[in-house]
């Protein structure tokens, strides 16, 4: 059973930074794409960033481009989301997702919720103005 666990959420003032982490177990399993999604109160879950684990190719939603950075760790089973210049509208529960299929998908496809089979429980990020 593959499990994803997020960490690093919390409360921060507008303009501040946070770094989220997501690791999956078992670490011997191969996940080919990982992504971050978020869901704000009363809104649908939206994709914000994705990474192709083998080549570290990244893709971003326009709403976070130039402020958020997704990256992979030295270990095969961890990704990060560095969030800068946070705004109150970034307040949401942030979810990590993993895709076990290795077939190629386009950048826009990596930001589709339906491409991902594994999900973490989420971590709350609250940005106060």
Coordinates of C-alpha atoms in Angstrom, one line a residue:
X1 CA 0.0 0.0 0.0
X2 CA 1.5 3.3 -1.1
X3 CA 1.1 6.1 1.3
X4 CA 1.9 9.8 0.9
X5 CA 2.5 12.1 3.8
X6 CA 2.7 15.9 3.7
X7 CA 4.4 18.1 6.2
X8 CA 5.4 21.7 6.6
X9 CA 2.1 23.5 6.7
X10 CA 1.3 26.2 9.1
X11 CA 0.4 29.8 9.6
X12 CA 2.3 32.7 8.0
X13 CA 1.8 36.3 7.3
X14 CA 1.3 37.6 3.8
X15 CA 4.6 38.0 2.0
X16 CA 6.1 35.2 4.0
X17 CA 7.4 31.8 2.9
X18 CA 6.7 28.1 3.7
X19 CA 8.2 24.9 2.5
X20 CA 6.0 21.8 2.2
X21 CA 7.4 18.3 2.0
X22 CA 5.8 15.1 0.7
X23 CA 7.3 11.6 1.0
X24 CA 5.9 8.3 0.1
X25 CA 6.3 4.8 1.3
X26 CA 7.4 2.2 0.6
X27 CA 10.4 4.1 -0.8
X28 CA 11.2 1.1 -3.0
X29 CA 8.1 1.8 -5.0
X30 CA 8.4 3.9 -8.2
X31 CA 6.2 6.9 -8.6
X32 CA 6.8 8.7 -11.9
X33 CA 5.0 11.9 -11.4
X34 CA 4.2 13.9 -8.3
X35 CA 2.1 17.0 -7.9
X36 CA 0.7 19.5 -5.4
X37 CA -2.9 20.4 -5.3
X38 CA -4.8 22.7 -3.0
X39 CA -8.4 23.2 -1.9
X40 CA -9.6 26.4 -0.3
X41 CA -12.8 26.6 1.7
X42 CA -15.8 26.5 -0.6
X43 CA -13.7 25.9 -3.7
X44 CA -12.8 23.0 -5.8
X45 CA -9.4 21.4 -5.5
X46 CA -6.9 22.8 -8.0
X47 CA -3.5 21.8 -9.3
X48 CA -0.7 24.1 -8.6
X49 CA 2.5 22.3 -9.5
X50 CA 3.8 19.0 -10.9
X51 CA 7.1 17.3 -11.5
X52 CA 8.3 14.4 -13.6
X53 CA 10.4 12.5 -11.1
X54 CA 12.9 10.9 -13.5
X55 CA 14.0 14.2 -15.2
X56 CA 12.7 16.8 -12.7
X57 CA 10.7 18.5 -15.4
X58 CA 8.2 20.9 -13.7
X59 CA 4.9 22.5 -14.6
X60 CA 2.9 25.2 -12.8
X61 CA -0.5 26.7 -12.6
X62 CA -0.5 30.4 -13.6
X63 CA -1.7 31.4 -10.2
X64 CA 1.5 30.3 -8.5
X65 CA 4.1 30.6 -11.3
X66 CA 7.1 32.6 -10.2
X67 CA 6.2 32.3 -6.6
X68 CA 6.2 28.5 -6.0
X69 CA 8.8 26.0 -6.8
X70 CA 8.4 22.2 -6.9
X71 CA 11.5 20.1 -6.6
X72 CA 12.5 16.5 -5.8
X73 CA 14.8 15.5 -3.0
X74 CA 18.0 13.5 -3.3
X75 CA 15.9 10.5 -2.2
X76 CA 13.7 9.1 -4.8
X77 CA 10.6 9.3 -2.7
X78 CA 10.3 13.0 -1.7
X79 CA 9.2 16.2 -3.2
X80 CA 9.1 19.8 -1.9
X81 CA 7.0 22.8 -2.6
X82 CA 8.8 26.1 -1.8
X83 CA 6.2 28.9 -1.5
X84 CA 7.3 32.5 -1.6
X85 CA 5.4 35.8 -1.4
X86 CA 2.4 34.1 0.1
X87 CA -1.0 35.8 -0.2
X88 CA -4.1 35.4 1.7
X89 CA -5.7 33.6 -1.3
X90 CA -3.1 30.9 -0.9
X91 CA -4.8 29.8 2.2
X92 CA -5.9 26.2 1.6
X93 CA -5.3 22.6 2.4
X94 CA -2.4 21.4 0.3
X95 CA -2.4 17.8 -1.0
X96 CA 0.4 15.8 -2.5
X97 CA -0.4 13.3 -5.2
X98 CA 1.5 10.5 -7.0
X99 CA 1.1 8.9 -10.4
X100 CA 2.3 5.3 -10.7
X101 CA 2.0 5.1 -14.5
X102 CA 5.2 5.7 -16.4
X103 CA 3.7 6.6 -19.8
X104 CA 4.4 10.1 -21.0
X105 CA 1.9 12.8 -20.3
X106 CA 2.0 16.4 -21.3
X107 CA 2.7 19.3 -19.0
X108 CA -1.0 20.3 -18.9
X109 CA -1.9 16.6 -18.2
X110 CA 0.4 16.6 -15.2
X111 CA -1.9 19.2 -13.6
X112 CA -5.0 17.0 -14.0
X113 CA -6.4 15.5 -10.8
X114 CA -7.5 12.4 -12.7
X115 CA -4.0 11.4 -13.6
X116 CA -3.1 10.6 -10.0
X117 CA -3.8 7.4 -8.1
X118 CA -2.3 8.2 -4.7
X119 CA -3.1 11.1 -2.4
X120 CA -1.9 12.4 0.9
X121 CA -4.1 13.5 3.7
X122 CA -3.3 17.2 3.2
X123 CA -1.6 19.9 5.3
X124 CA -3.2 23.2 6.1
X125 CA -1.6 26.5 5.0
X126 CA -3.0 29.7 6.4
X127 CA -1.8 33.1 5.2
X128 CA -3.0 36.1 7.2
X129 CA -3.0 39.6 5.8

